[in-house]
CSV table of C-alpha atoms and ligand atoms in Angstrom, one decimal:
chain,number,residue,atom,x,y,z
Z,1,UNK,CA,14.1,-38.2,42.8
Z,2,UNK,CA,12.0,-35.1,42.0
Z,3,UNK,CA,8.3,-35.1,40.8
Z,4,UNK,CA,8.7,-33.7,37.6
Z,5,UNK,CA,5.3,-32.8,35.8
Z,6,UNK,CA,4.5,-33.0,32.3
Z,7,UNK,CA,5.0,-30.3,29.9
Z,8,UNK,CA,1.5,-28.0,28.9
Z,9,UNK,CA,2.2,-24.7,28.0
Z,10,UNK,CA,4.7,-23.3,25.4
Z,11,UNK,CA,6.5,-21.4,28.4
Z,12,UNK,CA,7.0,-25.1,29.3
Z,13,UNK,CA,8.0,-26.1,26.1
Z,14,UNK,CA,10.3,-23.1,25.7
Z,15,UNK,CA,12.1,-23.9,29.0
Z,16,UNK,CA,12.9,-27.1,28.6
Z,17,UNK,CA,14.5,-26.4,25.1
Z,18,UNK,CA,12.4,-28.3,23.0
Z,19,UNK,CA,10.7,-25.1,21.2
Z,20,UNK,CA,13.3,-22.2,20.1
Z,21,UNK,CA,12.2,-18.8,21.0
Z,22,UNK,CA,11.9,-17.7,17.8
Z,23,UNK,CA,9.2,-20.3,17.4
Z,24,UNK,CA,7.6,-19.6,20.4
Z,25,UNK,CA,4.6,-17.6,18.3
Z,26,UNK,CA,3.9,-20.5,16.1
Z,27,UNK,CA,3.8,-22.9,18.5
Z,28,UNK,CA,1.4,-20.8,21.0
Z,29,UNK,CA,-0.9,-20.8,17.6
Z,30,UNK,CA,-0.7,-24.2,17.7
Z,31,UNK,CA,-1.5,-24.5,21.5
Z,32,UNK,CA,-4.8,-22.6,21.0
Z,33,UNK,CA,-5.7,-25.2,18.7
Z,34,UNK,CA,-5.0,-28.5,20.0
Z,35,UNK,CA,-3.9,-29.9,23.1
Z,36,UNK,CA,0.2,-30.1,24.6
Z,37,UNK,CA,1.1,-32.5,26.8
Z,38,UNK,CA,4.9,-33.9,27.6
Z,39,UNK,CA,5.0,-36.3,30.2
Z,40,UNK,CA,8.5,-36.3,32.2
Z,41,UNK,CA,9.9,-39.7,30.6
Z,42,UNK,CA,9.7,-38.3,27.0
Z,43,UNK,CA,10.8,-34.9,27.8
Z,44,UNK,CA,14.4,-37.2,28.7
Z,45,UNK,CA,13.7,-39.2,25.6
Z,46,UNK,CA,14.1,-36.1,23.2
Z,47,UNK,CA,17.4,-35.3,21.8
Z,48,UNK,CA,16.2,-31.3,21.5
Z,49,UNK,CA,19.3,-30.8,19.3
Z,50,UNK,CA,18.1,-32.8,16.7
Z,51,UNK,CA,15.5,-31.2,14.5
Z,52,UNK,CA,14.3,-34.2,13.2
Z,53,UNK,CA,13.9,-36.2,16.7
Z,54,UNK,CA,11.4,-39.1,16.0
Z,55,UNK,CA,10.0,-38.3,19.8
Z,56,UNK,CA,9.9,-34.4,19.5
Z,57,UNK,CA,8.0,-34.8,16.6
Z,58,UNK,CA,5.6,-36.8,17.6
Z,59,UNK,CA,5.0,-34.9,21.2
Z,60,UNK,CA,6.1,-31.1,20.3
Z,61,UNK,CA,3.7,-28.9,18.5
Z,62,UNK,CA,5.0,-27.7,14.8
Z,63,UNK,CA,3.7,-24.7,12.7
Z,64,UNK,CA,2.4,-27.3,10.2
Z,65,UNK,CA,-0.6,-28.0,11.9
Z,66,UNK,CA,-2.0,-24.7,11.4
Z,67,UNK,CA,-2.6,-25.9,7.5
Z,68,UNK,CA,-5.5,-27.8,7.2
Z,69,UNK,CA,-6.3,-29.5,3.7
Z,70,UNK,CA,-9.7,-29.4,2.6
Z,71,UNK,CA,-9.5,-33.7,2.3
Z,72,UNK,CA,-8.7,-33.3,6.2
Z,73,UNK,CA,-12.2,-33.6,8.3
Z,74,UNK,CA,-12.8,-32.9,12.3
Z,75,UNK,CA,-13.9,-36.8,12.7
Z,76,UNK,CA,-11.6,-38.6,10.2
Z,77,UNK,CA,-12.9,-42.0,10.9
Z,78,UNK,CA,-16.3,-41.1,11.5
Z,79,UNK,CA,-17.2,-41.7,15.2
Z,80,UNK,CA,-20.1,-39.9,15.6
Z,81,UNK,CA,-22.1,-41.6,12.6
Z,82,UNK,CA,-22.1,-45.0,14.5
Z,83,UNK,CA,-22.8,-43.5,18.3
Z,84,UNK,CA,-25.7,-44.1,19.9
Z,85,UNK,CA,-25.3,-43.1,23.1
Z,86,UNK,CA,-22.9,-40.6,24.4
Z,87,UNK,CA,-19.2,-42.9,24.8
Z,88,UNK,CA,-20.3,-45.7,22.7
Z,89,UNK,CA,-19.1,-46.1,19.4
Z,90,UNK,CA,-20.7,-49.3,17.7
Z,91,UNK,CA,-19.3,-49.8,14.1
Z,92,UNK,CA,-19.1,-53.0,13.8
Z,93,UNK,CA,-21.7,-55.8,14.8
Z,94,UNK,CA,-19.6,-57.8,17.8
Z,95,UNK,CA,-17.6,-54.9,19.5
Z,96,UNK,CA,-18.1,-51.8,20.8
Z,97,UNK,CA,-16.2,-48.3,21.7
Z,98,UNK,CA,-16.4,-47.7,25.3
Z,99,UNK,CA,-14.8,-43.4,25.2
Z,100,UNK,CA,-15.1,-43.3,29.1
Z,101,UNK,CA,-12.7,-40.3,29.0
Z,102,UNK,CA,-11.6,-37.8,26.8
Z,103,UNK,CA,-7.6,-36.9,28.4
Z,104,UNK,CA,-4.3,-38.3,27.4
Z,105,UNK,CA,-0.8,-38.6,29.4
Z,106,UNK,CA,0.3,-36.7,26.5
Z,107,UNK,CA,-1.6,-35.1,22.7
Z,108,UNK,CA,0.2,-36.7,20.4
Z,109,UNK,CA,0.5,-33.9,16.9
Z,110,UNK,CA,-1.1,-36.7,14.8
Z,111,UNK,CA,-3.9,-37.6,16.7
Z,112,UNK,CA,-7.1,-38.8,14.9
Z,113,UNK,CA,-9.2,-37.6,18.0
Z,114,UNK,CA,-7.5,-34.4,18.3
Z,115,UNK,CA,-10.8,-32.5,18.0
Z,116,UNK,CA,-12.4,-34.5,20.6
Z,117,UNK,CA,-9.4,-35.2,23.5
Z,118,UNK,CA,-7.7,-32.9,25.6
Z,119,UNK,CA,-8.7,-30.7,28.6
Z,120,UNK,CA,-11.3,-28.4,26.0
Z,121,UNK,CA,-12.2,-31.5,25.2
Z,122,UNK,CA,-15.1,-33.6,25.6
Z,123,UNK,CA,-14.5,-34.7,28.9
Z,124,UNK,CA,-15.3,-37.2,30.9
Z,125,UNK,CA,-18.5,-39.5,31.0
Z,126,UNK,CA,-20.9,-38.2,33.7
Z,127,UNK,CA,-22.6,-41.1,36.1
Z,128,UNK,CA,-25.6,-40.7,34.1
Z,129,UNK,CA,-23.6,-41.0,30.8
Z,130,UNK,CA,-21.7,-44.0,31.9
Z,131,UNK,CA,-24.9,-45.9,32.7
Z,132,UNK,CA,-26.6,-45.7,29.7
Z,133,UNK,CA,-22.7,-46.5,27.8
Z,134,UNK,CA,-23.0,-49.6,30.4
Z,135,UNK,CA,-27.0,-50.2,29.7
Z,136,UNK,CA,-26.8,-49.8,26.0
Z,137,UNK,CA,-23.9,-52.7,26.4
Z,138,UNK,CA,-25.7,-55.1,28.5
Z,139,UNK,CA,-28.7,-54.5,25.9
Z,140,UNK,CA,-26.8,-55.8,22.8
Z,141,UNK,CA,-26.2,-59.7,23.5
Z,142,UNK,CA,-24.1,-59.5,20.0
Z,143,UNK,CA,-21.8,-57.5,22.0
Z,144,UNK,CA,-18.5,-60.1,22.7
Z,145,UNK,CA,-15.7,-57.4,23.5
Z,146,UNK,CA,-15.3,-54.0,24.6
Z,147,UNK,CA,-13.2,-51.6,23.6
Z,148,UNK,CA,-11.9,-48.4,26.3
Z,149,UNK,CA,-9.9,-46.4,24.2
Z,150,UNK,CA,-10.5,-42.3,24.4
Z,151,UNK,CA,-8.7,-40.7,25.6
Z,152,UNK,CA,-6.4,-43.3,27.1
Z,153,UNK,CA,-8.9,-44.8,29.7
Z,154,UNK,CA,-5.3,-45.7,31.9
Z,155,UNK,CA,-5.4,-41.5,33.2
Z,156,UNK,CA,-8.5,-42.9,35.7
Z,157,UNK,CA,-7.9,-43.9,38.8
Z,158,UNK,CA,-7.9,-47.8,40.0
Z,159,UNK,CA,-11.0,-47.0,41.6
Z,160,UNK,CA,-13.1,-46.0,38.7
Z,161,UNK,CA,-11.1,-48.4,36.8
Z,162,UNK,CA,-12.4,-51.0,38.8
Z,163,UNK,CA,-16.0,-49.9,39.0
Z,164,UNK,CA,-16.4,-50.2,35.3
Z,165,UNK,CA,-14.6,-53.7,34.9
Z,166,UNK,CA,-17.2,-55.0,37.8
Z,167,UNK,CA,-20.0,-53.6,35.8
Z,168,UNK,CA,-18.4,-55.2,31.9
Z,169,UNK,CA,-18.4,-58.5,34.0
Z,170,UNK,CA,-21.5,-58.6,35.5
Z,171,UNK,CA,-22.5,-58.8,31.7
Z,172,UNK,CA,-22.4,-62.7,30.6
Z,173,UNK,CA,-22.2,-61.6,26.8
Z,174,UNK,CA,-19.3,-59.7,27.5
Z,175,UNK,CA,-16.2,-62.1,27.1
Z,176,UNK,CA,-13.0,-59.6,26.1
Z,177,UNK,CA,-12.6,-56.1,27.5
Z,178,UNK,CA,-8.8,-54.2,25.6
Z,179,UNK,CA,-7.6,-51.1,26.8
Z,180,UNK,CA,-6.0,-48.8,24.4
Z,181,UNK,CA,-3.7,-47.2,25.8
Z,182,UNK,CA,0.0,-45.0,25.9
Z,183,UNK,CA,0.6,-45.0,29.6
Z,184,UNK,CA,3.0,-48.1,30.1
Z,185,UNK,CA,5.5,-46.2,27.7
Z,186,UNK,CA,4.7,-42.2,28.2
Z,187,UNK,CA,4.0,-42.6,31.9
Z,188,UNK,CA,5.3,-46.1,33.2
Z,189,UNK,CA,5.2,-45.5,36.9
Z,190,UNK,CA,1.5,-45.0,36.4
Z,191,UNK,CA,1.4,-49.4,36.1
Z,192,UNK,CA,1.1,-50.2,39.8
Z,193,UNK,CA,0.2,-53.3,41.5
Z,194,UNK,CA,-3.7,-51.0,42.0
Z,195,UNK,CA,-3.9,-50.5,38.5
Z,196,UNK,CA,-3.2,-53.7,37.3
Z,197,UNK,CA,-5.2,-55.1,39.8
Z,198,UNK,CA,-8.2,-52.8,38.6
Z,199,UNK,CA,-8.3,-54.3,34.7
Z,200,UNK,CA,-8.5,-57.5,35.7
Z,201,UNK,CA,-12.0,-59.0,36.4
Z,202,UNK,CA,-13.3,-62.2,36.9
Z,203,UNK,CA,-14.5,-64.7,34.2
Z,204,UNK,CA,-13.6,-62.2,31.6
Z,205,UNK,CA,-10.1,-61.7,29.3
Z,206,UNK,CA,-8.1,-58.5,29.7
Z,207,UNK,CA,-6.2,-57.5,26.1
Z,208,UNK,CA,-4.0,-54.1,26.6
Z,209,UNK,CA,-2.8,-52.7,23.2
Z,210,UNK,CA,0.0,-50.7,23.9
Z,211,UNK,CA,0.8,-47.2,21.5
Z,212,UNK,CA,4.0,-47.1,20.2
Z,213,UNK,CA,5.3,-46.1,16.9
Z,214,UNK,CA,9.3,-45.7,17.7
Z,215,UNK,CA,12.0,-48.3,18.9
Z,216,UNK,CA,13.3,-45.4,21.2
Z,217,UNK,CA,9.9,-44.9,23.5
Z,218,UNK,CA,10.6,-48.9,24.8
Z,219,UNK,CA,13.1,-47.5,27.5
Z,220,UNK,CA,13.6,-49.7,30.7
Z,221,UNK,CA,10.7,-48.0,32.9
Z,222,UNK,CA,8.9,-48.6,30.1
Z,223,UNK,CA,9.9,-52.3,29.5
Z,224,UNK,CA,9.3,-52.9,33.2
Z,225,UNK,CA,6.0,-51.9,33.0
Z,226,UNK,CA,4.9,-53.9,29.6
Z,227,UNK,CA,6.5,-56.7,32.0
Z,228,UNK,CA,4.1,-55.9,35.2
Z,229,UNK,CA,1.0,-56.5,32.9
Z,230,UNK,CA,2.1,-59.7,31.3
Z,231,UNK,CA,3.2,-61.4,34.1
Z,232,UNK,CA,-0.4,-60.7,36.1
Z,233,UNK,CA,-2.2,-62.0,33.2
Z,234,UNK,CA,-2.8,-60.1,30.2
Z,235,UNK,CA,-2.1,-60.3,26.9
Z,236,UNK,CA,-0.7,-57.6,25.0
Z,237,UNK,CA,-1.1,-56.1,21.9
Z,238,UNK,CA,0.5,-53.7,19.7
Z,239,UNK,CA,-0.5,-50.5,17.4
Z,240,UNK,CA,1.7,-47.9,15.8
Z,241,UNK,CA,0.5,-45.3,13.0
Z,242,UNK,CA,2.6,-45.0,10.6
Z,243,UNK,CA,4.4,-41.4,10.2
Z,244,UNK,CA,6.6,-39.7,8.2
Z,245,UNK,CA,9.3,-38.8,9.9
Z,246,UNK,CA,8.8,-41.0,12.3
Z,247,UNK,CA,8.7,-44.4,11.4
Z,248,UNK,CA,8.3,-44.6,7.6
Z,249,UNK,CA,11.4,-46.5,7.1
Z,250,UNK,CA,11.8,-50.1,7.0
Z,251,UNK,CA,14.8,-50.5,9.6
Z,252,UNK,CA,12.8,-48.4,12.2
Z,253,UNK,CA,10.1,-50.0,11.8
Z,254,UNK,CA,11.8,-53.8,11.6
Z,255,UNK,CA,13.1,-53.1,15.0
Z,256,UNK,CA,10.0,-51.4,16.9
Z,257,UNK,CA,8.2,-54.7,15.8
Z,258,UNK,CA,11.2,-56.9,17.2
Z,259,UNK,CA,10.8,-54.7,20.7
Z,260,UNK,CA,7.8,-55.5,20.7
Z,261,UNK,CA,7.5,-59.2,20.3
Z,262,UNK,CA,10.8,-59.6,22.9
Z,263,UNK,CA,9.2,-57.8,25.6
Z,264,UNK,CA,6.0,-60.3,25.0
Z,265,UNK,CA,3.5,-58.0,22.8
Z,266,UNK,CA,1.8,-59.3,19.8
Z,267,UNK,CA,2.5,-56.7,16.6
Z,268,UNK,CA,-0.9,-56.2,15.9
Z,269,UNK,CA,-2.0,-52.5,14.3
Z,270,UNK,CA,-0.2,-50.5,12.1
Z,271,UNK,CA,-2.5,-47.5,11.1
Z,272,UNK,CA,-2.2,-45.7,7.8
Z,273,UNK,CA,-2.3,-42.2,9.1
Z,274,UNK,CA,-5.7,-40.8,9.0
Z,275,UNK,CA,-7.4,-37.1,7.5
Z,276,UNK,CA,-7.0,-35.3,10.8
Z,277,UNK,CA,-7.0,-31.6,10.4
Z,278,UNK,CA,-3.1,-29.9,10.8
Z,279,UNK,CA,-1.4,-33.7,10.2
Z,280,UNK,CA,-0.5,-33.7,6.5
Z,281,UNK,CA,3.1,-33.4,7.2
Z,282,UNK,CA,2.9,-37.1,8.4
Z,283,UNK,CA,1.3,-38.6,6.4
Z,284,UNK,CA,2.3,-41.0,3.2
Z,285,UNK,CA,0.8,-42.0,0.5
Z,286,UNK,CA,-1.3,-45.3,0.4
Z,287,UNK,CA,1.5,-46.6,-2.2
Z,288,UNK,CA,4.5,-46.1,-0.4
Z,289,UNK,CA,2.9,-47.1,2.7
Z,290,UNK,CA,2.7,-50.5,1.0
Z,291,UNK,CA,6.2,-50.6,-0.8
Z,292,UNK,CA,7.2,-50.2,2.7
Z,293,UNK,CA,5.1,-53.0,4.5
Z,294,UNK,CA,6.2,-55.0,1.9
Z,295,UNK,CA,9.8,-54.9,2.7
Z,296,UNK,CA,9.0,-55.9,6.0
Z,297,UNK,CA,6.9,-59.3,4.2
Z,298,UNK,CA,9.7,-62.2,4.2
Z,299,UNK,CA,12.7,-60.2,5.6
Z,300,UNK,CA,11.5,-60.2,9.2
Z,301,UNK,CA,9.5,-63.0,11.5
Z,302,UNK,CA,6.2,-63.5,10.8
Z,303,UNK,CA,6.1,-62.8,14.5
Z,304,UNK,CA,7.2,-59.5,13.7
Z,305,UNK,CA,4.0,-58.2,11.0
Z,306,UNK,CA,1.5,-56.3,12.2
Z,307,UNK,CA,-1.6,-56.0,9.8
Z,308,UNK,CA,-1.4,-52.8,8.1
Z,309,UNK,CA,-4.6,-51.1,8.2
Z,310,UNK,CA,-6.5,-47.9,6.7
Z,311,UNK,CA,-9.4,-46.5,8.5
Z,312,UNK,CA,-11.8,-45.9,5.6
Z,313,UNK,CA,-12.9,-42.0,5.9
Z,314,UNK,CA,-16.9,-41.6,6.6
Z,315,UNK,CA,-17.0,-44.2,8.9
Z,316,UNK,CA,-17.1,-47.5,6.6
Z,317,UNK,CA,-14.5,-49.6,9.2
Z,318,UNK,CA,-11.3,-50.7,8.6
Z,319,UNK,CA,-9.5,-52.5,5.6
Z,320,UNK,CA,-6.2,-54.5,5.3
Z,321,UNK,CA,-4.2,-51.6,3.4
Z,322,UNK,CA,-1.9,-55.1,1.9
Z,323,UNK,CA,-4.9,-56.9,0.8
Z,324,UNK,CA,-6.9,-57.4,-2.4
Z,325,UNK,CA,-9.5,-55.3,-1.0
Z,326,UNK,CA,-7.7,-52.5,-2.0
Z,327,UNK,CA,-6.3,-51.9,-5.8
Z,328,UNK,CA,-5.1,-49.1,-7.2
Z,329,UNK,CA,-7.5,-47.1,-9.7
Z,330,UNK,CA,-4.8,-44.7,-11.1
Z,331,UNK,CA,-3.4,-41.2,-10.4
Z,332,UNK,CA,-2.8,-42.3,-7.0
Z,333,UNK,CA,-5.7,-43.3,-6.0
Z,334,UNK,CA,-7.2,-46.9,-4.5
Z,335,UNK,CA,-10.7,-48.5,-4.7
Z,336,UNK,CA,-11.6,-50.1,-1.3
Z,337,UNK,CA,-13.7,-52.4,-0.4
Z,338,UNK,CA,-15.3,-52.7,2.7
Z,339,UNK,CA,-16.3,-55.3,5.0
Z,340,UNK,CA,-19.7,-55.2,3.8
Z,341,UNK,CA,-18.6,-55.7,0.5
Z,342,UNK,CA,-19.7,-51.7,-0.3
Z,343,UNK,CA,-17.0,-49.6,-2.6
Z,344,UNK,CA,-15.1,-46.5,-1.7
Z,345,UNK,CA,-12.0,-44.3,-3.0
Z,346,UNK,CA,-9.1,-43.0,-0.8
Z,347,UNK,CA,-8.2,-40.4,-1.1
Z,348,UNK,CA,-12.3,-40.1,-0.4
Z,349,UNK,CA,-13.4,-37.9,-3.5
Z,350,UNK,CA,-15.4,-35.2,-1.3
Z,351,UNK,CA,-15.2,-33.9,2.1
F,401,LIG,S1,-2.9,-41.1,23.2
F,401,LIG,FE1,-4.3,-41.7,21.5
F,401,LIG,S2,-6.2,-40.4,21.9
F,401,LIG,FE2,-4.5,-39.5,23.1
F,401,LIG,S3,-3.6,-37.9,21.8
F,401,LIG,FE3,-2.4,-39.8,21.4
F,401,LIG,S4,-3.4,-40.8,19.7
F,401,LIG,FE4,-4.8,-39.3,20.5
């Protein structure tokens, strides 16, 4: 078997087939901007003579994110407005963001952290960093879970994996640590017996929400993975965004749903696509993101629904996108309420 390497560089890109030469300027553009990455299991995932590949598109830089719309913003769900320390997001009162690291397995073209991951990115959490992330934690006894996301906090190594799960359970308040992550289906072989062995710590429960938004990316390395992490333990999770193009279509999405509930993961997520600059060309509307959640309503298990879910832009948290917090308020637009009972419009009515 050869060590194949993920894909980085439009050269790459170009090589393998998955960007014609005479797109080879565009993409480069594109390259500046945000970060590439094609780990070896998706480059054999892409059909590269289908232009409208569900994978490509999510993984293969496309001229269309080099138009940013003035509703698009650098931090679409508004991050920074609830950090305190550096790596800690605290939005809401009984959970926190733990951004330990700032790289992916792969940049995915819709990314809502696109301006913060990647190698230009904002890096990793220094020592010194990390202990005031850990001692802000341990100083918040309304603090019940703990979020890694990123960055996809499964690119560390067992080791520092395992450092910061001893240091989340030597806090009693801490009861739930969830990983966010892509790696059991972009990078499988990366779920060894040390990783798994790393998120688990004692007297605490271990959640891993697994990214997937296509049927397609549950291949059999990937399958066996999900597998290695249920059966030491864990319960798993789901999220998908929804994307045009990808997944906006009620048989796709009716049977990534079913893959995940037979290989033992709980539908849970489905994003609305958020305002990140270069994405518009996924995104739906609000409206036909519901006409389409609502075919899913009665037609499949309730096993199967996730809770759709719009990130309200500025920062104000998350709302049910299906629920009576949101109505329509004409022209297209939705009032929103949010979970502090506090009103907002989407599309927001300012940058
Ligand atoms: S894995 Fe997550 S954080 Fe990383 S590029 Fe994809 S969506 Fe963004």
């Amino acid at each position: 078997m050869t060590a194949a390497r993920s894909l980085s560089t439009v050269d790459d890109l170009v090589a393998a087939g998955l960007v014609r030469e005479d797109r080879r300027a565009q993409a480069a553009a594109v390259a500046e901007r945000y970060a590439v990455a094609v780990t070896p299991p998706l480059v054999a995932l892409i059909d590269a003579d289908d232009p409208d590949d569900p994978i490509a598109r999510q993984f293969v830089p496309d001229a269309a994110e080099l138009v940013t719309l003035p509703e698009e913003r650098a931090d679409p769900i508004g991050d920074l407005a609830h950090s305190p320390v550096e790596g800690i997001v605290h939005r809401y009162p009984d959970r926190v963001l733990l951004k330990a690291v700032h790289v992916c397995p792969v940049y995915c073209r819709f990314c809502f952290r696109r301006e913060m991951v990647g190698p230009e990115g904002l890096g990793t959490l220094t020592p010194a960093e990390l202990d005031a992330a850990i001692a802000y934690i341990a100083g918040r006894p309304e603090v019940w879970e703990v979020i890694l996301t990123g960055g996809d906090p499964l690119v560390l190594s067992p080791r520092r994996l395992r450092d910061m799960m001893e240091r989340l359970a030597a806090i009693d308040h801490v009861k739930i640590v969830r990983f966010h992550t892509r790696v059991p289906v972009v990078d499988p072989a990366r779920i060894d017996a040390a990783l798994i062995d790393a998120l688990k710590a004692s007297g605490k429960t271990t959640y891993v929400a697994l990214h997937a938004n296509h049927p397609r990316e549950f291949t059999e390395d990937a399958r066996a993975a999900v597998a290695r992490i249920v059966d030491a333990g864990m319960m798993m999770i789901s999220q998908t965004v929804l994307l045009k193009g990808v997944n906006d279509d009620a048989d796709v999405l009716t049977a990534l749903m079913r893959s995940f509930v037979e290989n033992r993961i709980k539908p849970y997520y489905l994003h609305h696509p958020d305002l990140a600059p270069g994405t518009s060309h996924f995104r739906l509307s609000l409206a036909e993101g519901r006409a389409l959640v609502e075919r899913l309503r009665g037609r499949v298990s309730g096993l199967c629904q996730p809770a759709y879910i719009l990130d309200i832009p500025g920062g104000h948290g998350k709302v049910r996108a299906d629920s009576m917090a949101v109505e329509e308020a004409g022209d297209g637009c939705f009032r929103l309420r949010d979970f502090r009972g506090e009103t907002h419009f989407y599309p927001p009515e300012e940058n």
